Structures are given as structure tokens and as C-alpha cells.
Amino acid sequence: MKREDIRVAILRIEGTNCEEETFRAFARLGVNPEYVHLKQLLGMDCRKNERRDIFDFHCLVIPGGFSAGDYVRAGTIFAARIKSKLSKELKEFVIQEYPIMGICNGFQVLIELGLLPGIDEIISDYPKACLMTNDSNRFECRPTYLKCENRGKCVFTRKIKKGEIRLFPSAHAEGRLVLLFGKEKEMLKKMEENDQIVFRYVDPDGNYAGYPWNPNGSVDNIAGICNHIGNVFGIMPHPERVFYGYQHPDWTRHGYREFGDGRDIFESVVDYLVRKL
Amino acid sequence: MIERLLIRKNLPFQLYEVNLKEAGEEDLLNISINLGLSLSLDEMKKIKDYFMDKGRNPTDVELQALGQAWSEHCCYKSSKVPLKMYLFDVAKDRIVTREDAGVMEFDENHYYVVALESHNHPSAIEPYGGASTGIGGVVRDVICMGAQPIALIDPLFFGPLDCKYEDLPKGVKHPRYLFKGVVDGIRDYGNRIGIPTLCGQVFFHEKYIGNCLVNVGCIGIMKKRNLVHSMISKPGDILVYVGGRTGRDGIHGVTFASAELTEESEEKSRSAVQIGDPIMKEPLMHATLECVEKGLLEGLKDFGGGGLSCVCGELAYNAGVGVEVNLDKIPLKEIDMAPWEIWISESQERMMFVVDKKNLEEVLHICKKWDVLAVPIGKAIGEKVIRVFYRGFKVLELDVDFQVAGPVYDSCKRPHIPRRTEEKEEDFPMPNLERAFLKVVSSPNVSSREWIIRQYDHEVRGCTVIKPLQGIVGRESHGDAAVIKPLENSFKGIAVTADVNPNFLDKNPYWGACSAVDEVCRNLVAVGAKPDSIADCLNFGNPERSRVMGDFYEVCRGLSYMARSLNIPFISGNVSFYNECNGIAVPPTPQLTAIGLIPDIRKCVTVDFKKEGNPIYLVGETKRELGGSEYYRLLKLEGGIVPRSNPNLLKRYMDAMLKAIWKGCIGACHDLSEGGLAVCIAEMAIGGWVGADVDIGNFSNGLREDFKLFSESNTRWLVEVKEEKEKEFERLMKEKKLKFYRVGTVTGERLIVRNGRKELIDLDVDRIDKAWRRTIWNAMG
């Protein structure tokens, strides 16, 4: 399929607020992104021409933000609203291997939805992991280094070699990945086997390190994961905030370059869709 | 006492007629006090005359409306005259418009918008709510011009964090509690609405113990064709109330802001603090901007001080028309509110749309889509009168001009005596410089602000191209200004900085104000931006004191002198008086937030040293000007001359510096301010995680070593020049006949400062980093 025919839904509700930079990242790559309010998928308060269906799109992205204020656990309300009506379609969407990405708050939503970690199922009835309050008990806005751990399963990182280190900024208060109590080891092992670990936090030299390089205390330094099929991807740091070179925090030290470390995430999924469709 | 003058109307709701006809002078004052109007006797008399002319008594709704409209906060009665005299006309032709926010040209098709406000008193009582609603208010000021907010600014002023509890006046909260609450409030609100908090300042001083200052600013960007004014367009236009419900929170906010804080403020004025709801604001912002983009709005105004009353008054006044409003339509939080409460409540997250009838349906649909309440509540009329109805009864009828124009105080009504300043540099033995250096670097006013900055999302929206913290990742230092690139298809950037040094103003308001302008300009130039406009938030004590008013005039005169010569307009701001507690006023604090433009953000420069071997230059002249300096403060020295500034000289320096930066001669650049040369080198070394070897022997001959290191003279920068561009840089400086000195080289892991052969400081950069980085972390945990 031609790039301009690929339709990407940038899903939002009240409190979603990284939609513009996410939209721009896709638009810049020549595909056709569209802001879609959840109510347009649910058919609430919208006119006929505003009504949308999940299958109008080839890719679904849940951007960062504080959906519904995140006054309950982050992402819970957004997830509950999706799940109450769209569970079936969503499951079908994943089975048909259309890609879904959640960044930051979007990752939190995917976990709460049960789409992630998705170790041996498409969507679980209840969340099997959680993104908990950072160890520092504070909102942390800081640059973080991520090491790509994926051997090729995740459709969002195929343009990034395993072992490569990228700088994506973090900005969250709830990003510490926690797995089911008592089953952590087993789950981690399966995720490793399934090639579901996508990124881990490292220091600038590439070593697994503690705070502040791991800004939240996430288990096994995990920053991003995908489901067992590789088409549902969640990540805490923000690749869309380093799409361009000048968005990097230290670009004045290294000279100007056009594109930043995050572009390959978007390029990977667009490339996947071009081939798939 | 005044009960006999209050006549309860026989109606199914609470409405009083206030019997001004039979009120004597003492009664008038008591009415003002008991109804919480904060109006003076003269003003009450004026009101009485007005109603006697009409041949009737006012209702409580009418008196409350006037109390709001005529408060210091809303009508600037003490400051209008000096502001007009000094500030309003500076570079006026460059301003597009100055309403709730100031509007300036960004490029051929876009404007940028700036708003700056104080939220001092609410924050002193309830720091979390006060600060977050401050952000909420200033964001609405920007939206209501039709602009997308793109950056937040938060200059804060507190008492010392290590202040002893015994030293706190009664009823005053500890600076640590206030500081944490304010930062939490800004964080939770700013992060949730998804607007980056880009820059600010934090300053600690004993005189802020009783009355902290919380100033908040917002910058927006918009297409020129989307500019919406705060006015009705024609009779028949419909007023649509949009956003949150109206409640009892935030009643008498403006009158509370226009009186001194006392130990009873907590009890009495808690209800004056509003409650913010960022998740109401976020969709409200989307809905409003969608309506603006589709050209559906005739006028737009946010609900600020004075609530519905002020919004309706100003929308009508600006257009020379009147309005009729039906209070029954207002969505309420509590159904038993009296009409006067509904009319003046300052509940947050509300906007007023002025809509032509034909667009009403579309506007209501857009709001519904975003789950934002939108209700038509009234309409514009040709007659210049405000009429308010409640349950079929007319509860207010006021002439628009009488309510809105307000009384203006001329200079004879507010006496102002400029203070006499005697400044002298006195002699004292020079202390150990290495120790003094570490002390200055780790002092609360100099040390790292990382603790705060990392709690704010300063990158959301992906437009922040120069961050507030600059340098090697994990080793960042303070930048002078942050830069945003607001448009996807243009490399043009907006630089923002916020600064003022209250220590200078405490000693010399005039030169302190001049220094503030000098400093913000320096900051902008340091990243490569040309200063374009300034927003000013003028925080002072009680204006009824001639000394305070004297300081106010001096500050305005100083700001005017500098800005006029530089041709930089004051595009937004506010005046906050009565920042006093138990008779102690804050230092005169004209907080300046300045905006600079940079044609191509790829030319931007940061503060961190880049490359070993590059030469370091000091640009500008260092004088014995240490009055109000951090160095003297730590040595507990009272004297000293506050730094002077010459705007014409500053302009020449700025031009040359910008040329050098835009031509790519410069690797790193930092302005010299608090802590002088010493702190400047330290911050550059920390950010680059590299040392420097600096010789201070070849400039300002005859000046003692400590003065060279810690003087805070204006119009100076420290510059790392790229080795291969040294000649070009020197030529640029010489062309303009400017003072510049090659003082050292970027090298090694230690910071070495010498005077010829004599070594003054020799410290590991890591050691300096630790001293500089930990202070606020240690105090706050």
C-alpha cells in the first residue's frame, strides 16, 4: 500500500496531550494520521460524518498525557472506557496483526486494557502487570538512554539493531513496571523467550544502571515491551519527542543533524504497514 | 451595626436592598467592611451619589459588583497613573494589541501571545491551590486571544528554606511548606494540561517570609487570522458560558488580593482561593481553539478576578454596548447560592464566548463533543447598561461606564516619596577565595534548580529545542533561557527567560529595575535570541504608604529608561500591591519575563563548555559594583553600589554578541549575574563536565581579586569561542569598539583561577558540581 493511504488513528480523550507531536511524527513520514476522540469510536455525541470505526484505520496509537486526569491509577479510566465497548473489535484488530502503540500514558492504558504484556493471550480479562509510582515518588522529566533488546519481533523497532543505544526523554510519575506478584520470574522468562522485551534503561555507556538512569525503578530496567505477536508495543519514554535532531537535550554539543533517535520507531511501523497492506 | 441598613427583600431567594439613603459616613465604611467590598469612604460616597441620582437604593448584588470592578486588582487604581506615564507607551507601535494578554508579531502569518500574572495571596494561604489556579488563569488569558498555549513560566519568591519556626510571624506558613506546595501545584496542573513549564526563577529572601510571591506566565502562538478580541461585536450577539460550574470557591478573590495579609487571613480568606481542575481545562482549551479555528466566535473572554460581573462588564464596555444576563442559566456547584455570589464567584475553568446566532448550534456541538458545558446565558443590547435577572426579578442594573471605568487615582491621591539611597563601597579584608567561592556556588540563590525543573514536564508538545537544563546528559547546568520552535515548518524560535534580582531592588529600586532589564536581555542574547518584548509583574507592598509608592515610581522610571532606549515594549503584566505581612513589605519585585526571537534555532548556543582547547573570553566591563551581590550577602556586608546599566552600550554589546553567535563563532555562552564571574565559569564547567584555566590578571586593573570574581556588574558575558573562529570573533568585537578579554582556556578536569602566577582557586569540577547541585535537594529531600 502507498504511504498516503495508510491511516493512523491518534486516539484521545480529555487529558491526552502528546497527540500533536505524535501526529506530526506520522505526518512527516507521509502517512495519513487522524486525531480520533474515543467518543467517535463509541458513537457518542458525534454526527454521522464524525463517526469512526477501528477498522477504518491500519494503526492505532494512544499518545502520552494524563487521560481523565489519571486520578485513579494512570490509564485506568481511559482503558475502562475502551474496554466496556470495544473489547471485541480491539481483539480482532490485534489478531489481524494491525499494530497498536502506547506511549507513556498510552503504555499505561495498554497495560490496564490487558493488551500488554500479552504473553500467551491477545487480551487478558484483568491487568497482569502495572505501571506503578516511580521509586522517587516524583514526576521525573529527564533524558534517558534505552538499549534495544529486541531480536526482531516488535514491529516498531525493526529499524533499530539489537544492542543499539538511543536517547528518548522520560516524563512520568508512574512508570515502574511491576509484574504479577510471585510470578515475576516466570513472566520475565517467558517474555524473554518470546522476544517481548523491547527496551531497557541503561547509562550512557550502555550498562544497566539504577536511578537516575532508570528513572522509575522498573523491574529488570524494562522501559518498553511488546505482546507475543510483536504488534502491540508500549513504551514509557517518548520517541516522538526526539523525532528531530534539535529535540535532543544535548544537540548543541554534537552539531545539528536533521533527525533524532526516535524517528526509527515510526519509520519501522510505517515500513511494516507498507509491506503488510 | 449595619443590619438596620440591610433590607431583606420579600423574595423566594436571598436579596438585600442596602439603604445608602440613610447611611452616614461611618455607615458607608462599615458597609464596605461588612460586605467585604474593600472600598474606601470616597469610593462609597461616589456610589451613594450615583444611586441617589437614580432615586433608589442599590441591591447587594450591585454593591458587590462595584466592589469587584473597583478593586485594586481589577482596575489598577493606584498604579494607572505611573504605568501610563512610564510604561504603556514604550515602543507602542510594535504591539499588536494588549488585552488579557499581549500580542506581538512572530512572523508574516503568526502572532505570539504573552500573559504574566501574580497569584501571591492565594498561594500564601493555600500554596497548592493558589499556584495551580494561577497557572489556570494565565493559560486562559492566552487562550482567550485565540492562541494555543505553548509554554509556562513560573517565577517564585520565598523566605529562606532554613528559616526557624520561632522566626515565623503568627499565622504564616513555613517557606519549605509553601515552596513544596507551590511547586506541586504548578507541576500537577501544568503537566496535566500538557503545556511545558519552560522557565522560571526561584529566589529566597527574608522579606518574603510573610508574603511569598508566585508569578505565573504563559506564552501562546496563533495564526494572525484567529485573533479574537475581548469584546462583543454587536447587539444581539449571544453570551455563551463555557466550562466549569460556578461555586462558592473564589469569592472575593480580588478584594482579598487588594489588602494586606494578616494572621487571620487563613480563617477569613480561605474561600477566596479557587479550586483548579486541569482535566476540565484541557478539553476546554481544545473546544475553544476548535471554535476559534473555525471562525465561530465574535469575542472571547476568560473568567478572572471578579467573575461573571467583570467579564460581562468588560465585554460590553470594550464594545460600547450593554448586556442582559439571566442568572438562572448559570450551571452551579451549589444550588442555594445567592445571586451576588453567583455574579462575582471566581470559580475556575470558565470562559465566555460571544457568538453570533447563526453559529450557536455549531459552537454548542463542539463543546458537547469535548464534554464541556456550554450554556447561552444572555445577550448583548444596544443600551449601555448591564441588567441581571434572577428568577424573573431584576437584581442588578448598572451603567456600563460607571462600573467598568472605575476611579483613577492621580498622583496627588497616592503620595509617593522616592527613597534616598546612599551607596558606598567599604573596605574589608579579603577572605579565603576558594572557600568563599564554594559558599557562593552552594548558596540557595545560586545553586542548582534541578529539584524543581525535573518535576515539570518541560518538553511536552515536542517544541522545546533548548531546554532549561543544558549540558552533558546527567550533568546539566542552568541555561540562561529556553527556546521553543513553535511551528513545524519554520526554524524560527522563541526564547524565554525570567529574572529580577530583588537584592538590588531592596537597596536601589531604580538601578535594580534597570539591572533586571539588562539581565533578561543578556539571558536572551546568551542563547542567540534578539530581545523582542517584556512582560512585567510588579509586586510591591501597601501603596497607601508613600515609601512603597515612591519605590513603585522609581521602578517604573528605571524600566522605562531601559526599555525605551532598547525599543522593547511591555506587552503584558500586572501590578500586585499589598504584599505585606505584619508591616513587612516584600522588596520591590518587578519580575520580568522576556521574549526573544531567533531567526534560526539551529544557531542556538548553550552554557556548557564544549571542547578542550577552546579559548574563553570575558565580554564587558567589570566594576566594583557589589551592592546586593550574593558575595556581600554571604559575608553579611550591607554596603556596596548596586550595578548600573547603560542601555545604549548594552545595545551595542547585544548586536555584536548576536552577530558572533549567528556566525557560528561561539561554542558556549553564559551571562554573568548572581555570583558574578566565579559562578558563571563554574556553571559552564559543570555543564560541560570539563575544567578551565582562567587568569583574571588582564582586565579591570587595580580591582581586588575577590571583586573581579564576584562583582555583579551588568552587560557581561563569558564566552567560549571556537578555536578556529577566534580572529573573526575578535574582529566583530573590535568593530563595535567593545571591551573583551581573553581570560583562559577550556581544559582538564579542574577549575583553576589565577591572577598571573598567583593561584586563587584550584578545585575539581566534580567537587564544585556537588556543592552546587545538592543545596535544594538537601533542604527539600
mmCIF file of C-alpha atoms in Angstrom, chain B residues 128-249:
data_model
loop_
_atom_site.group_PDB
_atom_site.id
_atom_site.type_symbol
_atom_site.label_atom_id
_atom_site.label_comp_id
_atom_site.label_asym_id
_atom_site.label_seq_id
_atom_site.Cartn_x
_atom_site.Cartn_y
_atom_site.Cartn_z
ATOM 1 C CA TYR B 128 -1.098 24.090 46.074
ATOM 2 C CA GLY B 129 -4.450 25.540 45.004
ATOM 3 C CA GLY B 130 -3.126 29.065 44.731
ATOM 4 C CA ALA B 131 -0.303 28.175 42.385
ATOM 5 C CA SER B 132 -2.282 25.781 40.223
ATOM 6 C CA THR B 133 -5.168 28.195 39.719
ATOM 7 C CA GLY B 134 -2.589 30.866 38.941
ATOM 8 C CA ILE B 135 -1.411 28.733 36.041
ATOM 9 C CA GLY B 136 -5.007 28.029 35.079
ATOM 10 C CA GLY B 137 -5.826 31.730 34.938
ATOM 11 C CA VAL B 138 -2.869 32.812 32.905
ATOM 12 C CA VAL B 139 -3.375 29.971 30.422
ATOM 13 C CA ARG B 140 -6.954 31.162 29.906
ATOM 14 C CA ASP B 141 -5.644 34.685 29.274
ATOM 15 C CA VAL B 142 -3.645 33.335 26.358
ATOM 16 C CA ILE B 143 -6.404 31.078 25.023
ATOM 17 C CA CYS B 144 -8.892 33.925 25.079
ATOM 18 C CA MET B 145 -6.859 35.776 22.454
ATOM 19 C CA GLY B 146 -7.364 32.699 20.267
ATOM 20 C CA ALA B 147 -3.863 31.320 20.788
ATOM 21 C CA GLN B 148 -2.530 27.844 21.529
ATOM 22 C CA PRO B 149 -0.524 27.941 24.789
ATOM 23 C CA ILE B 150 2.992 26.628 24.213
ATOM 24 C CA ALA B 151 4.948 27.424 27.359
ATOM 25 C CA LEU B 152 4.508 28.191 31.051
ATOM 26 C CA ILE B 153 6.755 30.343 33.210
ATOM 27 C CA ASP B 154 6.914 30.294 36.990
ATOM 28 C CA PRO B 155 8.984 32.880 38.859
ATOM 29 C CA LEU B 156 8.762 32.243 42.615
ATOM 30 C CA PHE B 157 9.961 34.119 45.698
ATOM 31 C CA PHE B 158 10.093 32.642 49.196
ATOM 32 C CA GLY B 159 11.602 33.160 52.610
ATOM 33 C CA PRO B 160 14.817 31.201 53.321
ATOM 34 C CA LEU B 161 14.216 27.441 53.428
ATOM 35 C CA ASP B 162 16.191 27.130 56.673
ATOM 36 C CA CYS B 163 14.117 29.778 58.395
ATOM 37 C CA LYS B 164 13.499 28.909 62.066
ATOM 38 C CA TYR B 165 9.932 28.206 63.130
ATOM 39 C CA GLU B 166 10.302 30.692 66.007
ATOM 40 C CA ASP B 167 11.010 33.421 63.473
ATOM 41 C CA LEU B 168 7.766 32.964 61.599
ATOM 42 C CA PRO B 169 5.116 35.602 62.288
ATOM 43 C CA LYS B 170 1.865 34.223 63.645
ATOM 44 C CA GLY B 171 -0.345 32.609 61.014
ATOM 45 C CA VAL B 172 2.474 32.393 58.472
ATOM 46 C CA LYS B 173 3.397 29.074 56.912
ATOM 47 C CA HIS B 174 6.965 27.841 56.675
ATOM 48 C CA PRO B 175 8.778 28.675 53.411
ATOM 49 C CA ARG B 176 9.567 24.995 52.892
ATOM 50 C CA TYR B 177 5.884 24.101 53.076
ATOM 51 C CA LEU B 178 4.960 26.942 50.734
ATOM 52 C CA PHE B 179 7.750 26.127 48.293
ATOM 53 C CA LYS B 180 6.781 22.464 48.095
ATOM 54 C CA GLY B 181 3.069 23.249 47.803
ATOM 55 C CA VAL B 182 3.608 25.780 45.043
ATOM 56 C CA VAL B 183 5.900 23.506 43.027
ATOM 57 C CA ASP B 184 3.454 20.603 43.470
ATOM 58 C CA GLY B 185 0.589 22.807 42.331
ATOM 59 C CA ILE B 186 2.346 24.054 39.214
ATOM 60 C CA ARG B 187 3.570 20.554 38.431
ATOM 61 C CA ASP B 188 0.210 18.842 38.776
ATOM 62 C CA TYR B 189 -1.647 21.484 36.825
ATOM 63 C CA GLY B 190 0.938 22.296 34.149
ATOM 64 C CA ASN B 191 1.816 18.676 33.454
ATOM 65 C CA ARG B 192 -1.824 17.643 33.256
ATOM 66 C CA ILE B 193 -2.838 20.272 30.743
ATOM 67 C CA GLY B 194 0.157 19.314 28.619
ATOM 68 C CA ILE B 195 1.871 22.677 28.341
ATOM 69 C CA PRO B 196 5.615 22.631 29.057
ATOM 70 C CA THR B 197 6.855 24.641 32.041
ATOM 71 C CA LEU B 198 9.805 26.139 30.327
ATOM 72 C CA CYS B 199 11.457 28.594 32.610
ATOM 73 C CA GLY B 200 11.176 30.465 35.835
ATOM 74 C CA GLN B 201 13.229 31.627 38.730
ATOM 75 C CA VAL B 202 13.344 30.896 42.427
ATOM 76 C CA PHE B 203 14.613 33.458 44.843
ATOM 77 C CA PHE B 204 14.953 33.305 48.614
ATOM 78 C CA HIS B 205 14.982 36.391 50.822
ATOM 79 C CA GLU B 206 13.949 37.118 54.423
ATOM 80 C CA LYS B 207 11.392 39.695 53.352
ATOM 81 C CA TYR B 208 9.338 37.057 51.551
ATOM 82 C CA ILE B 209 8.736 35.062 54.735
ATOM 83 C CA GLY B 210 5.352 36.615 55.472
ATOM 84 C CA ASN B 211 4.252 37.020 51.874
ATOM 85 C CA CYS B 212 5.674 34.740 49.231
ATOM 86 C CA LEU B 213 5.325 35.723 45.597
ATOM 87 C CA VAL B 214 4.026 33.354 42.967
ATOM 88 C CA ASN B 215 4.094 34.829 39.487
ATOM 89 C CA VAL B 216 2.930 32.794 36.551
ATOM 90 C CA GLY B 217 3.271 33.354 32.848
ATOM 91 C CA CYS B 218 2.146 31.732 29.641
ATOM 92 C CA ILE B 219 3.157 32.077 26.012
ATOM 93 C CA GLY B 220 0.992 31.194 23.052
ATOM 94 C CA ILE B 221 1.189 31.082 19.288
ATOM 95 C CA MET B 222 -1.573 31.733 16.776
ATOM 96 C CA LYS B 223 -2.397 32.382 13.161
ATOM 97 C CA LYS B 224 -2.972 36.064 12.595
ATOM 98 C CA ARG B 225 -6.469 35.483 11.276
ATOM 99 C CA ASN B 226 -7.502 33.765 14.524
ATOM 100 C CA LEU B 227 -7.065 36.820 16.747
ATOM 101 C CA VAL B 228 -10.191 37.266 18.863
ATOM 102 C CA HIS B 229 -10.830 40.341 20.942
ATOM 103 C CA SER B 230 -12.325 40.597 24.411
ATOM 104 C CA MET B 231 -15.413 42.344 23.215
ATOM 105 C CA ILE B 232 -18.903 41.922 21.909
ATOM 106 C CA SER B 233 -19.287 42.598 18.212
ATOM 107 C CA LYS B 234 -22.886 43.813 18.018
ATOM 108 C CA PRO B 235 -26.208 43.912 19.873
ATOM 109 C CA GLY B 236 -27.954 40.574 19.519
ATOM 110 C CA ASP B 237 -24.755 38.561 19.999
ATOM 111 C CA ILE B 238 -25.261 35.708 22.399
ATOM 112 C CA LEU B 239 -23.188 35.198 25.531
ATOM 113 C CA VAL B 240 -22.320 31.540 25.963
ATOM 114 C CA TYR B 241 -20.984 30.398 29.321
ATOM 115 C CA VAL B 242 -18.468 27.587 28.766
ATOM 116 C CA GLY B 243 -16.537 25.295 31.109
ATOM 117 C CA GLY B 244 -16.729 24.541 34.805
ATOM 118 C CA ARG B 245 -19.597 25.172 37.167
ATOM 119 C CA THR B 246 -19.887 28.197 39.436
ATOM 120 C CA GLY B 247 -19.430 27.637 43.120
ATOM 121 C CA ARG B 248 -18.580 29.391 46.356
ATOM 122 C CA ASP B 249 -14.857 28.900 45.859
#
